[in-house]
Amino acid sequence: MMQLDLFPTDLHLRCIDPASNKRRFYALSVQRTLFDEWVLVREWGRIGVSGRLRRDPYPSAGPALDALHELARQKARRGYEPVGS
């Protein structure tokens, strides 16, 4: 449980390029279920429109957080930046 205090469990990214009319978001969240499992929730799409939603189950928080950070790294390579930066 201490690991959750050290690493963020929610991340909101966006990629905006007016020249190509690109306004996209990507949200990641690690959540605990009622059945004591962990889920990485991903939502993505165009800003201002409800996006697609995907839930990937994990047996513990560690692998779910690792997956969150790996996806964040991949999105950063594609031009996504954290909201508020």
Tab-separated table of C-alpha atoms in Angstrom:
chain	number	residue	atom	x	y	z
A	1	MET	CA	0.000	0.000	0.000
A	2	MET	CA	2.942	2.359	0.534
A	3	GLN	CA	3.776	2.105	-3.162
A	4	LEU	CA	0.538	3.895	-4.018
A	5	ASP	CA	1.632	6.848	-1.882
A	6	LEU	CA	4.929	7.113	-3.779
A	7	PHE	CA	3.689	6.830	-7.364
A	8	PRO	CA	0.770	8.606	-9.036
A	9	THR	CA	-2.236	6.406	-9.756
A	10	ASP	CA	-3.988	8.903	-12.068
A	11	LEU	CA	-2.572	10.555	-15.164
A	12	HIS	CA	-4.247	12.857	-17.688
A	13	LEU	CA	-2.460	13.532	-20.988
A	14	ARG	CA	-3.310	15.562	-24.052
A	15	CYS	CA	-1.913	16.124	-27.522
A	16	ILE	CA	-2.894	19.325	-29.325
A	17	ASP	CA	-1.683	20.272	-32.804
A	18	PRO	CA	-3.817	23.026	-34.378
A	19	ALA	CA	-2.056	22.680	-37.744
A	20	SER	CA	-3.376	19.147	-38.174
A	21	ASN	CA	-6.644	19.703	-36.219
A	22	LYS	CA	-5.455	17.221	-33.601
A	23	ARG	CA	-6.982	17.620	-30.106
A	24	ARG	CA	-6.756	14.315	-28.253
A	25	PHE	CA	-6.718	13.165	-24.637
A	26	TYR	CA	-5.588	10.018	-22.853
A	27	ALA	CA	-6.448	9.307	-19.209
A	28	LEU	CA	-4.980	6.495	-17.093
A	29	SER	CA	-6.062	5.411	-13.623
A	30	VAL	CA	-5.179	2.471	-11.367
A	31	GLN	CA	-8.146	1.461	-9.217
A	32	ARG	CA	-8.937	-1.270	-6.709
A	33	THR	CA	-12.086	-3.327	-7.360
A	34	LEU	CA	-14.611	-4.646	-4.864
A	35	PHE	CA	-13.080	-8.111	-5.323
A	36	ASP	CA	-9.610	-7.009	-4.146
A	37	GLU	CA	-8.188	-6.934	-7.674
A	38	TRP	CA	-6.539	-4.012	-9.444
A	39	VAL	CA	-7.628	-2.498	-12.740
A	40	LEU	CA	-5.890	-0.094	-15.099
A	41	VAL	CA	-8.632	2.075	-16.573
A	42	ARG	CA	-7.833	3.830	-19.846
A	43	GLU	CA	-9.954	6.425	-21.604
A	44	TRP	CA	-8.992	8.142	-24.832
A	45	GLY	CA	-10.459	10.187	-27.635
A	46	ARG	CA	-10.974	13.687	-28.975
A	47	ILE	CA	-11.118	16.507	-26.422
A	48	GLY	CA	-14.726	17.545	-25.827
A	49	VAL	CA	-16.199	14.189	-26.842
A	50	SER	CA	-16.714	11.148	-24.639
A	51	GLY	CA	-13.938	8.724	-25.429
A	52	ARG	CA	-13.441	5.009	-25.533
A	53	LEU	CA	-12.947	3.121	-22.283
A	54	ARG	CA	-10.875	0.028	-21.537
A	55	ARG	CA	-10.269	-1.832	-18.257
A	56	ASP	CA	-7.324	-4.200	-17.882
A	57	PRO	CA	-7.263	-6.366	-14.690
A	58	TYR	CA	-4.053	-7.052	-12.720
A	59	PRO	CA	-3.483	-9.317	-9.704
A	60	SER	CA	-1.836	-6.535	-7.661
A	61	ALA	CA	-1.111	-2.809	-7.723
A	62	GLY	CA	2.544	-3.171	-8.751
A	63	PRO	CA	1.997	-4.559	-12.261
A	64	ALA	CA	-0.896	-2.151	-12.834
A	65	LEU	CA	1.316	0.832	-11.932
A	66	ASP	CA	4.109	-0.522	-14.143
A	67	ALA	CA	1.646	-0.714	-17.048
A	68	LEU	CA	0.460	2.856	-16.349
A	69	HIS	CA	4.021	4.184	-16.453
A	70	GLU	CA	4.862	2.225	-19.622
A	71	LEU	CA	1.779	3.572	-21.413
A	72	ALA	CA	2.637	7.105	-20.253
A	73	ARG	CA	6.138	6.687	-21.694
A	74	GLN	CA	4.729	5.474	-25.024
A	75	LYS	CA	2.269	8.368	-25.210
A	76	ALA	CA	5.027	10.902	-24.415
A	77	ARG	CA	6.967	9.604	-27.441
A	78	ARG	CA	3.867	10.331	-29.565
A	79	GLY	CA	3.633	13.931	-28.385
A	80	TYR	CA	1.222	13.646	-25.443
A	81	GLU	CA	1.942	15.910	-22.465
A	82	PRO	CA	0.556	15.880	-18.911
A	83	VAL	CA	-2.360	18.249	-18.404
A	84	GLY	CA	-1.264	21.316	-16.454
A	85	SER	CA	2.292	21.436	-17.757
